[in-house]
Amino acid sequence: MPSYIIRRLLLLIPTVFVALSFLFFLFFLLPGDPVDLIVGGADRTVDPGVIARARARYGLDDPILVQFKDYWLRTLRWDLGESFLNGRSVNELLGERAVNSARLSVWAIIIEIIVGITVGLISAIKRYSIADKLTTIGTAAAAAVPVFVLGFVFQYLFAVYPNQHNWPEWARLRTSRLGPDEWFLFFIPQGEQWRYLILPALTLACVSTALAARMMRGSMLEVLQADYMRTARSKGLTERAIVVRHGLRNALIPVVTLIGLDFGTVIGAAVLTETVFSWPGLGFTIADAVGDRDLPVILGLTLVVVIVYALVNLLVDISYAWFDPRIRLGERGKS
Amino acid sequence: MTVIEPTGPSAATSAEPGVLQLGEAKPLRTEVWRRFRKNKLAVAGLIFLMLVILAAIFADLIAPYGFTDRPLPRTYRAGPSGAHWFGTDAIGRDLFSRIVYGARVSLKVGILATSLSLTIGILLGAVAGYFGGWLDTLAMRLTDVFLAIPYIILAVAIATLFGRSENSIIIVLGLTGWLAIVRIVRATFLSLKQLEYVEAARALGFGRWRIITRHVLPNALQPIIVYGTISVGTAILAEAALSFLGVGPQDPTPAWGLMVAQGKGDLVSASHLLFFPGAAIFLTVLAFVLVGDGLRDALDPKMR
Amino acid sequence: MSRRRSFARLLAPLVALAMLAAACGGGDGGDDSATPGDDVGETQAGGELVDGGTFLGDPPEHIDPALNSTLDAYQVVNALYDGLTDIDASDPDNPKVRPHVAESFEANDDASEWTYKIKEGVTFSNGEEILPSTFQKSWERATNPDFAGDYSYLFNFIKGGKEKLDGKAQTIAGVKADDATRTLTVTLSAPYSNFDAVSGFQLFMPMPSEATSDPATFAAYENGLMIGNGPYKLEKPRTDQEIALVKSDTWAGDADGEKWEDRLDKITFQVTADADTSYNALGAGEVDTANIPPARVDDAESNWGTTLDVDILGSYHYFFNGRNPIVGGEKNKLLRQAISQAIDRDEINEAVYNGSRNVSTGITPPGIPGFAKGICEFCALDVKAAKKAFADWQAAGGKLAAPIPIQFNADNGHEPVAQILIDNLKEVGIQAVAQPFPSETYFSQLAEGACVICRAGWFADYPTYDNFMYDLFHGESLDGNNYGFQSEKFDKIVDEGKATVDKEKQAKLFQEAEKVLLNEEIGVLPINWYRGDYAYDKDKIAKFTQTNFGLILWEQVALAA
C-alpha cells in the first residue's frame, strides 16, 4: 500500500507538467495579442508605445521557450508571479479564493452525501413504492435543471421577495457575496455567515445530489441482487444487517468515485454558482482570467486544482480498499 | 460538470463474474422493449422526445414565424397571447417559433457531442482495459491530465480559437465528455478479460479484435447505451451553461441555453422569456434521463 | 467574459474611455446640481452607504489615477483625488472649466503655454503640502516608461512628453515648477486651447511623495493604502471584493471652496458578478445603489430612485470603414446614406434600451459646449429616401456581392441592436448579416483593418468638442486610423478649431467639421446617446447626483433623515 501511494504521488508530477505546459502554449496560441489585452486593448485602441513598454515589462518579448523555461524555474520555487491585470500576488489571490471555494464545495458535498446517499438508499430498498417513484422523478428533475436558473430563482424566492414583503429578519437569506467571513473550525459558518452560505451551497449541490442519489440507487439495487447477498440472506441474517454490513459497502464504491470526481469538477460547476452569487472562489476567478489572458492566474489556479484533485482521487482510491477488501491496490491492470 | 453514473459496482472494480451472463452476447430486443414499456415514466419520456425530434425535423411547418422574423404589430417582451403563444422576446421575435427551431440546435449539440465523446471514450477505454500494461497507464494518465485542466479554461480557449458557435460547444463537450465513459468501458473490459469464455475463445485461436467486438463489447453496451442517452441530456444542459458564460452560439441562433442566458434578468418582469426556454431544456433533459433509466432497467438481465 | 457582461461594462469601456476629467471632487457648488429638478427632502449628516452599482463583473484593474482608464474605477479616483482644474457642469449645456487645486490659471496668447498658480494650504490626507513640484513629480511618475498606462499618450500634448515616454529624455522638458512663487508652467508641444480641461483629468492629478519617490514602488502603490487629497480616503487597501472609503478631514473643499461637512462618513464599493445580481441585491436590501439592467428599466423607474434623467456625454455608434471597398470611399456614399436613413433609431431605443437612451441627431452629445441639435441630415428614419438612395447607387453601378457584415463585440448586449439593424436594412433591400467578434480581440482586429460597419462608442474624457472630433476621426489620431476615415477638409477644420481661442468661433468650426463628417462624407452611423443608469434606495438616500460625465458626486450624496 505505501508503495502504491508513493507511486501515485510521483505520477502527479508528469500530470502537472503536461497539463500546465499545455495551457502555457495554449495561451500563446489563442488569437489576440496578450499584451494588448493586458493593457486594456479590449476596451479601446491602445497607443502602440504603451503596448511595447508593457511587453517588455512582463517579459513577453522574450522568445516563447525562454519564457517557458523561466516560468517553470519560478514555479518550482512556488513563485507563482503576479496577476497581469492588477499586479496582486497570485499566491495571495489563490489563497483567498481557494479557501472560499473549498468552504462552498465542502458544504455542497456534505449535502450531496447526506441527502444523495440517503435518498438513493431508500429508493433502492423500497423499490417500486411511491417513495421510489417520487424520488426517481425528483432526482431526474433535479439533474435536469440548469444551475444558474436555479440560482436566480433561489435568490428571488429567499432574498428579494422576503425583503419586498417585509418578512422577519430571521427568515431571510442573502442574495450574494461572501458575507462576514466568520468561520468556526474553518468550515463551520458563524453568526450571519450561514445566511450567505446556504443558497450557493444548495444550488451547487442540487445537480450532484441528484446524480449521487441515482447512482446510489442503481448500485444498491445491483448489490442487493448479487450472489453474495443471496448467500447472506440464506444464512438467515436480517435484511437490515445484510444491507448495512454487506451491501452498503459495495454499493458505496461508485458513489465514492462520483464524489471524488465531483471534487475536481466542482470548479467547473462552481463557475456558474459563484458567478450568480458573487461568491469569490476559484471558479469565479478562472473564467475572467482566461478572457483577460491573465496567464499567471490561469496557470497558478490550474496548478492548485490539479494537485488538490489528484490528492482527492488518491484518497478515493485508497478508500476502495476499505470498502471492498477484495480489491488489492497496486495490482497490474489497475491504475 | 458532474458526471453521469456508471451502472454499479461492476463498473469500478472487478466484481464477481456473475454480473454478466455467460454466452449472452446481446439482450433480446423484444424482451427489452417489453420491459421498457412497463415503465410508464420512461415511456412518457420517450413520447416527449419524439415530439422534440418531430419539432426539430418539421420546424418549418410547425413554427408560425421564422426565428429572426419580427412580426407586426411589434410588441416587445409581451407575454403569451393569441397571436404569440409563448409571447415575444426583447426585440419582438415570436418566442414559440424560436423554441421550435431551437430544438434543432439542442438536438444537434446533444447528439453530436455525445457521439464524439462516446467514440473517444470507447476507443480509449477498450484499449486501456483490454490491453492493459503501459497503454492502460498512458490512457489513465491522459485522463488525469484532461481532468486536471479546468473545463472552463478549455471551453473558453476553444471558443476563442474556433469562434463561438454550436460547433465549439460540440468540440468542448466531446473533448471532455469521454472522461466518464472511459472508466466504465475500461472497467468492463478489465473484468471481462478474465472471464472464462474469453479465455476459451483465445485458446480456440480467435483473433483479439474479434473477441473484443463480438464478445466483450456487446456486454459493455449496456452501460454505454444508458450513459449515452443520459449524456445527450447533459450535453444540452451544458450548452445552456456555456451560453450563460458567453461561450456558445450567438444571436440570432435560437439556442435554448442562449435564450435562458439572455432572459435571466427577466425573472421578475418578463418571466416567460426565462420560463419557456428553461422549461424546454428541463423537459428535454428530463426525458433523456427517464428514457436512459428505463433503458437501463430494461437492459439489465438481472432486474425483473 | 467573459464574456457575459454587465451593463456598466457596456457603458464604460468597450469602446473607449469612460474617462472624465474634471469633476474630481466637486462638480458644482452650492445648491446647483448636475441634474435638473433635484428636489431633496430632509437630510441627515454623515451615515454609511454601500454601493453595488459601480463595479459589475470584475474588480477594477487600476485605481491609481496615473493608470486608470475605466469609468467605474474613476468613481473611486474621483472621490480620492482632486486635480488642477474641475468641470462645473451645473449648467449641463454649458460646462465650464474652473480652477480647483490651482487657484487660477491662464494661457498665453496662442494657447501654447499655460501657467497655473497653486492654492496655498492644500494638503494630502497625511498632511503633506501640495506644491507645484508635487505635480511635476507626479507627472514624471506617470510618464515613467516602465510604469506608464493607457492614457499616458496625453502627455504628448506637453512639450517633451513624448520623448520622456519613449525613454529618450529623463524629464519632461515643458514642465517648470517654481515652489517659491507657487507657479506651475506648462509648455505645450502645439497650441491647444482646451488644455485647461485636459489638465484636470485624472492622469494629471497630484500624488504624494511616498508614491513618487521610488520608481520601484510605483506599480504596487494602488494595492496598498493610497494617500490622496480628495473628500474621501481609503479606509484600508482595496480587496477584490470591495473598496472602502472614509471621510477625509483634511479636504480643502470643492472648486467653490464648499466643504460639505455633512457628507457621508463611509462609502463601501462592492464588486458584484453581474448586473442582475446587483439589482437583486438592491431588492433584497443588501446594497443601497445598483446598476439598472436594460430589461428592468421600467421596474426601476417605478420602485427606485434613478439617474435615468441624466444625459451622459457618451455616444453609441457604428463606424463605416472608409478604406473598405464594400462600404467605403466616394463611390459608396449613396449606399451609406441609404443605410443611415433605413435605420429606425427610435425602435432600437425602445426595444433594446427600454427608452433609456437619447436618440442621436449627430455624434457629439448634448452637454458638450458648442453642441447643436440635428446636425445629421440622414439620421432620421426615411424608408422612401433610403430606397431611392440605394436604387441610385445601384444605377450608378453599385452592387452588393454578399450581405454586408455588421460587426460588434460579442456578449455585451449589442446582439439585439445588430438584429434590428439587419431587419431595417432588409426593408430597404440591403442584405446584411451579424458578425460578432470575441470581445478580447475586437479592437485589435479593428486595428488591423477588419472593420466594415463596426460598432463603437465613446465617452467624453473631458468636455470638449474636439474630444469627439479629433480623437475619433482626425487622420492623426489612433482611432482615426482604425476606421479609415480620411478627409483633409475635415482635418483642416478640426485643427483650426483646436487652435481657436474664441469659444464661439470654435464651436462654429467644430459644427462645420461634424457636418462634413456626417453629411458630406457620411463616415459614421450615430445611433444613440447614453443616459444615467444608477438605481438607488430612495427611502434611504435623499440626494444622489450623477453628472453628465457619469460620475457620482459622492461628497454631495446625502441620506434621508
PDB file of C-alpha atoms in Angstrom, chain C residues 382-557:
ATOM      1  CA  ASP C 382     -36.922  57.665 -44.056  1.00  0.00           C
ATOM      2  CA  VAL C 383     -37.521  54.387 -45.817  1.00  0.00           C
ATOM      3  CA  LYS C 384     -38.532  56.003 -49.082  1.00  0.00           C
ATOM      4  CA  ALA C 385     -35.449  58.165 -49.292  1.00  0.00           C
ATOM      5  CA  ALA C 386     -33.310  55.205 -48.298  1.00  0.00           C
ATOM      6  CA  LYS C 387     -34.751  53.059 -51.054  1.00  0.00           C
ATOM      7  CA  LYS C 388     -34.195  55.823 -53.557  1.00  0.00           C
ATOM      8  CA  ALA C 389     -30.597  56.350 -52.483  1.00  0.00           C
ATOM      9  CA  PHE C 390     -29.982  52.624 -52.752  1.00  0.00           C
ATOM     10  CA  ALA C 391     -31.568  52.499 -56.201  1.00  0.00           C
ATOM     11  CA  ASP C 392     -29.484  55.466 -57.331  1.00  0.00           C
ATOM     12  CA  TRP C 393     -26.373  53.764 -56.035  1.00  0.00           C
ATOM     13  CA  GLN C 394     -27.167  50.609 -57.917  1.00  0.00           C
ATOM     14  CA  ALA C 395     -27.954  52.586 -61.053  1.00  0.00           C
ATOM     15  CA  ALA C 396     -24.514  54.120 -60.862  1.00  0.00           C
ATOM     16  CA  GLY C 397     -23.010  50.668 -60.895  1.00  0.00           C
ATOM     17  CA  GLY C 398     -23.078  49.712 -57.243  1.00  0.00           C
ATOM     18  CA  LYS C 399     -23.533  46.051 -56.458  1.00  0.00           C
ATOM     19  CA  LEU C 400     -23.616  44.037 -53.263  1.00  0.00           C
ATOM     20  CA  ALA C 401     -21.908  40.712 -53.842  1.00  0.00           C
ATOM     21  CA  ALA C 402     -22.661  39.439 -50.365  1.00  0.00           C
ATOM     22  CA  PRO C 403     -24.539  40.538 -47.255  1.00  0.00           C
ATOM     23  CA  ILE C 404     -22.778  43.398 -45.502  1.00  0.00           C
ATOM     24  CA  PRO C 405     -21.319  42.362 -42.141  1.00  0.00           C
ATOM     25  CA  ILE C 406     -22.498  44.335 -39.117  1.00  0.00           C
ATOM     26  CA  GLN C 407     -19.711  43.898 -36.581  1.00  0.00           C
ATOM     27  CA  PHE C 408     -19.610  44.218 -32.824  1.00  0.00           C
ATOM     28  CA  ASN C 409     -18.015  42.690 -29.767  1.00  0.00           C
ATOM     29  CA  ALA C 410     -19.970  39.721 -28.532  1.00  0.00           C
ATOM     30  CA  ASP C 411     -21.693  39.338 -25.191  1.00  0.00           C
ATOM     31  CA  ASN C 412     -22.004  42.977 -24.430  1.00  0.00           C
ATOM     32  CA  GLY C 413     -25.605  43.465 -25.289  1.00  0.00           C
ATOM     33  CA  HIS C 414     -25.156  44.539 -28.888  1.00  0.00           C
ATOM     34  CA  GLU C 415     -26.720  41.482 -30.470  1.00  0.00           C
ATOM     35  CA  PRO C 416     -30.294  42.778 -30.429  1.00  0.00           C
ATOM     36  CA  VAL C 417     -29.194  46.099 -31.890  1.00  0.00           C
ATOM     37  CA  ALA C 418     -27.494  44.315 -34.750  1.00  0.00           C
ATOM     38  CA  GLN C 419     -30.600  42.230 -35.380  1.00  0.00           C
ATOM     39  CA  ILE C 420     -32.784  45.288 -35.632  1.00  0.00           C
ATOM     40  CA  LEU C 421     -30.267  46.962 -37.943  1.00  0.00           C
ATOM     41  CA  ILE C 422     -30.305  43.929 -40.192  1.00  0.00           C
ATOM     42  CA  ASP C 423     -34.064  43.906 -40.234  1.00  0.00           C
ATOM     43  CA  ASN C 424     -34.256  47.615 -41.009  1.00  0.00           C
ATOM     44  CA  LEU C 425     -31.835  47.213 -43.886  1.00  0.00           C
ATOM     45  CA  LYS C 426     -33.779  44.280 -45.237  1.00  0.00           C
ATOM     46  CA  GLU C 427     -36.834  46.531 -45.578  1.00  0.00           C
ATOM     47  CA  VAL C 428     -34.895  48.707 -47.933  1.00  0.00           C
ATOM     48  CA  GLY C 429     -33.469  45.815 -49.886  1.00  0.00           C
ATOM     49  CA  ILE C 430     -29.977  45.773 -48.406  1.00  0.00           C
ATOM     50  CA  GLN C 431     -28.816  42.377 -47.210  1.00  0.00           C
ATOM     51  CA  ALA C 432     -26.766  42.371 -44.031  1.00  0.00           C
ATOM     52  CA  VAL C 433     -25.538  39.787 -41.561  1.00  0.00           C
ATOM     53  CA  ALA C 434     -24.322  39.941 -37.955  1.00  0.00           C
ATOM     54  CA  GLN C 435     -20.654  39.306 -37.369  1.00  0.00           C
ATOM     55  CA  PRO C 436     -19.856  39.172 -33.664  1.00  0.00           C
ATOM     56  CA  PHE C 437     -16.207  39.240 -32.629  1.00  0.00           C
ATOM     57  CA  PRO C 438     -14.893  37.878 -29.344  1.00  0.00           C
ATOM     58  CA  SER C 439     -14.624  40.840 -27.020  1.00  0.00           C
ATOM     59  CA  GLU C 440     -10.970  40.300 -26.259  1.00  0.00           C
ATOM     60  CA  THR C 441      -9.800  40.709 -29.786  1.00  0.00           C
ATOM     61  CA  TYR C 442     -12.367  43.104 -31.148  1.00  0.00           C
ATOM     62  CA  PHE C 443     -10.312  46.253 -31.077  1.00  0.00           C
ATOM     63  CA  SER C 444      -7.089  44.701 -32.147  1.00  0.00           C
ATOM     64  CA  GLN C 445      -8.828  43.170 -35.122  1.00  0.00           C
ATOM     65  CA  LEU C 446     -10.325  46.503 -35.993  1.00  0.00           C
ATOM     66  CA  ALA C 447      -6.869  47.989 -35.742  1.00  0.00           C
ATOM     67  CA  GLU C 448      -5.829  45.507 -38.372  1.00  0.00           C
ATOM     68  CA  GLY C 449      -8.479  46.774 -40.710  1.00  0.00           C
ATOM     69  CA  ALA C 450     -11.285  44.293 -40.127  1.00  0.00           C
ATOM     70  CA  CYS C 451     -13.997  46.922 -39.798  1.00  0.00           C
ATOM     71  CA  VAL C 452     -16.716  47.121 -42.396  1.00  0.00           C
ATOM     72  CA  ILE C 453     -19.604  48.502 -40.362  1.00  0.00           C
ATOM     73  CA  CYS C 454     -18.387  48.195 -36.813  1.00  0.00           C
ATOM     74  CA  ARG C 455     -19.874  49.163 -33.504  1.00  0.00           C
ATOM     75  CA  ALA C 456     -18.064  51.655 -31.351  1.00  0.00           C
ATOM     76  CA  GLY C 457     -18.770  54.070 -28.594  1.00  0.00           C
ATOM     77  CA  TRP C 458     -17.106  56.971 -26.937  1.00  0.00           C
ATOM     78  CA  PHE C 459     -17.356  58.719 -23.613  1.00  0.00           C
ATOM     79  CA  ALA C 460     -16.029  62.206 -23.230  1.00  0.00           C
ATOM     80  CA  ASP C 461     -12.696  62.329 -21.446  1.00  0.00           C
ATOM     81  CA  TYR C 462     -13.198  65.991 -20.877  1.00  0.00           C
ATOM     82  CA  PRO C 463     -15.992  68.221 -22.048  1.00  0.00           C
ATOM     83  CA  THR C 464     -14.640  69.444 -25.330  1.00  0.00           C
ATOM     84  CA  TYR C 465     -15.953  69.115 -28.846  1.00  0.00           C
ATOM     85  CA  ASP C 466     -12.542  68.117 -30.104  1.00  0.00           C
ATOM     86  CA  ASN C 467     -12.511  65.127 -27.781  1.00  0.00           C
ATOM     87  CA  PHE C 468     -15.075  63.666 -30.147  1.00  0.00           C
ATOM     88  CA  MET C 469     -13.924  65.168 -33.418  1.00  0.00           C
ATOM     89  CA  TYR C 470     -10.175  64.824 -33.076  1.00  0.00           C
ATOM     90  CA  ASP C 471      -9.831  61.624 -31.089  1.00  0.00           C
ATOM     91  CA  LEU C 472     -12.272  59.683 -33.219  1.00  0.00           C
ATOM     92  CA  PHE C 473     -11.910  60.990 -36.731  1.00  0.00           C
ATOM     93  CA  HIS C 474      -8.764  63.014 -37.255  1.00  0.00           C
ATOM     94  CA  GLY C 475      -6.187  61.468 -39.552  1.00  0.00           C
ATOM     95  CA  GLU C 476      -3.506  61.612 -36.870  1.00  0.00           C
ATOM     96  CA  SER C 477      -5.437  60.075 -34.038  1.00  0.00           C
ATOM     97  CA  LEU C 478      -5.247  56.398 -33.170  1.00  0.00           C
ATOM     98  CA  ASP C 479      -8.861  55.571 -33.747  1.00  0.00           C
ATOM     99  CA  GLY C 480      -8.998  57.657 -36.851  1.00  0.00           C
ATOM    100  CA  ASN C 481      -6.588  55.281 -38.407  1.00  0.00           C
ATOM    101  CA  ASN C 482      -8.576  52.218 -37.492  1.00  0.00           C
ATOM    102  CA  TYR C 483     -11.732  53.297 -39.130  1.00  0.00           C
ATOM    103  CA  GLY C 484     -10.194  54.672 -42.231  1.00  0.00           C
ATOM    104  CA  PHE C 485     -11.947  57.975 -42.133  1.00  0.00           C
ATOM    105  CA  GLN C 486      -9.893  60.248 -44.340  1.00  0.00           C
ATOM    106  CA  SER C 487     -10.858  63.757 -45.084  1.00  0.00           C
ATOM    107  CA  GLU C 488      -8.350  66.529 -45.452  1.00  0.00           C
ATOM    108  CA  LYS C 489     -11.130  69.046 -45.365  1.00  0.00           C
ATOM    109  CA  PHE C 490     -12.300  67.670 -42.016  1.00  0.00           C
ATOM    110  CA  ASP C 491      -8.789  67.560 -40.552  1.00  0.00           C
ATOM    111  CA  LYS C 492      -8.137  71.139 -41.532  1.00  0.00           C
ATOM    112  CA  ILE C 493     -11.281  72.447 -39.897  1.00  0.00           C
ATOM    113  CA  VAL C 494     -10.617  70.477 -36.703  1.00  0.00           C
ATOM    114  CA  ASP C 495      -7.021  71.697 -36.487  1.00  0.00           C
ATOM    115  CA  GLU C 496      -8.238  75.238 -36.873  1.00  0.00           C
ATOM    116  CA  GLY C 497     -10.875  74.693 -34.215  1.00  0.00           C
ATOM    117  CA  LYS C 498      -8.411  73.330 -31.714  1.00  0.00           C
ATOM    118  CA  ALA C 499      -6.183  76.338 -32.030  1.00  0.00           C
ATOM    119  CA  THR C 500      -9.010  78.891 -31.930  1.00  0.00           C
ATOM    120  CA  VAL C 501      -9.292  80.686 -28.637  1.00  0.00           C
ATOM    121  CA  ASP C 502     -12.623  82.404 -29.243  1.00  0.00           C
ATOM    122  CA  LYS C 503     -15.129  79.874 -27.919  1.00  0.00           C
ATOM    123  CA  GLU C 504     -17.951  80.901 -30.207  1.00  0.00           C
ATOM    124  CA  LYS C 505     -15.855  80.717 -33.294  1.00  0.00           C
ATOM    125  CA  GLN C 506     -14.515  77.405 -32.115  1.00  0.00           C
ATOM    126  CA  ALA C 507     -17.999  75.980 -31.735  1.00  0.00           C
ATOM    127  CA  LYS C 508     -18.953  77.028 -35.236  1.00  0.00           C
ATOM    128  CA  LEU C 509     -15.845  75.432 -36.664  1.00  0.00           C
ATOM    129  CA  PHE C 510     -16.431  72.118 -34.930  1.00  0.00           C
ATOM    130  CA  GLN C 511     -20.049  72.057 -36.000  1.00  0.00           C
ATOM    131  CA  GLU C 512     -18.913  72.590 -39.543  1.00  0.00           C
ATOM    132  CA  ALA C 513     -16.468  69.726 -39.189  1.00  0.00           C
ATOM    133  CA  GLU C 514     -19.187  67.453 -37.882  1.00  0.00           C
ATOM    134  CA  LYS C 515     -21.384  68.365 -40.829  1.00  0.00           C
ATOM    135  CA  VAL C 516     -18.598  67.335 -43.170  1.00  0.00           C
ATOM    136  CA  LEU C 517     -18.257  64.091 -41.248  1.00  0.00           C
ATOM    137  CA  LEU C 518     -21.922  63.200 -41.193  1.00  0.00           C
ATOM    138  CA  ASN C 519     -23.481  64.774 -44.239  1.00  0.00           C
ATOM    139  CA  GLU C 520     -20.762  65.042 -46.827  1.00  0.00           C
ATOM    140  CA  GLU C 521     -18.589  62.053 -46.080  1.00  0.00           C
ATOM    141  CA  ILE C 522     -21.109  60.003 -44.105  1.00  0.00           C
ATOM    142  CA  GLY C 523     -18.324  58.373 -42.163  1.00  0.00           C
ATOM    143  CA  VAL C 524     -20.262  57.091 -39.187  1.00  0.00           C
ATOM    144  CA  LEU C 525     -23.740  55.936 -38.119  1.00  0.00           C
ATOM    145  CA  PRO C 526     -24.782  57.604 -34.879  1.00  0.00           C
ATOM    146  CA  ILE C 527     -27.338  55.500 -33.004  1.00  0.00           C
ATOM    147  CA  ASN C 528     -27.951  56.939 -29.558  1.00  0.00           C
ATOM    148  CA  TRP C 529     -26.556  58.890 -26.652  1.00  0.00           C
ATOM    149  CA  TYR C 530     -26.190  57.459 -23.178  1.00  0.00           C
ATOM    150  CA  ARG C 531     -28.176  58.350 -20.106  1.00  0.00           C
ATOM    151  CA  GLY C 532     -27.634  57.680 -16.437  1.00  0.00           C
ATOM    152  CA  ASP C 533     -28.021  54.126 -15.146  1.00  0.00           C
ATOM    153  CA  TYR C 534     -27.935  54.073 -11.373  1.00  0.00           C
ATOM    154  CA  ALA C 535     -30.827  52.987  -9.205  1.00  0.00           C
ATOM    155  CA  TYR C 536     -30.827  53.840  -5.519  1.00  0.00           C
ATOM    156  CA  ASP C 537     -32.960  53.222  -2.464  1.00  0.00           C
ATOM    157  CA  LYS C 538     -34.887  56.457  -2.267  1.00  0.00           C
ATOM    158  CA  ASP C 539     -36.173  55.678   1.195  1.00  0.00           C
ATOM    159  CA  LYS C 540     -32.656  55.682   2.475  1.00  0.00           C
ATOM    160  CA  ILE C 541     -30.946  58.162   0.146  1.00  0.00           C
ATOM    161  CA  ALA C 542     -32.335  61.649  -0.292  1.00  0.00           C
ATOM    162  CA  LYS C 543     -29.807  63.045  -2.707  1.00  0.00           C
ATOM    163  CA  PHE C 544     -27.861  61.119  -5.292  1.00  0.00           C
ATOM    164  CA  THR C 545     -26.462  63.022  -8.244  1.00  0.00           C
ATOM    165  CA  GLN C 546     -24.837  61.690 -11.375  1.00  0.00           C
ATOM    166  CA  THR C 547     -23.079  64.239 -13.547  1.00  0.00           C
ATOM    167  CA  ASN C 548     -23.210  64.054 -17.259  1.00  0.00           C
ATOM    168  CA  PHE C 549     -19.734  62.584 -17.211  1.00  0.00           C
ATOM    169  CA  GLY C 550     -21.235  59.610 -15.479  1.00  0.00           C
ATOM    170  CA  LEU C 551     -19.604  60.474 -12.183  1.00  0.00           C
ATOM    171  CA  ILE C 552     -21.436  60.398  -8.905  1.00  0.00           C
ATOM    172  CA  LEU C 553     -20.731  63.436  -6.767  1.00  0.00           C
ATOM    173  CA  TRP C 554     -20.003  61.423  -3.673  1.00  0.00           C
ATOM    174  CA  GLU C 555     -19.393  64.368  -1.400  1.00  0.00           C
ATOM    175  CA  GLN C 556     -22.878  65.621  -2.185  1.00  0.00           C
ATOM    176  CA  VAL C 557     -24.728  62.360  -1.570  1.00  0.00           C
TER     177      VAL C 557
END
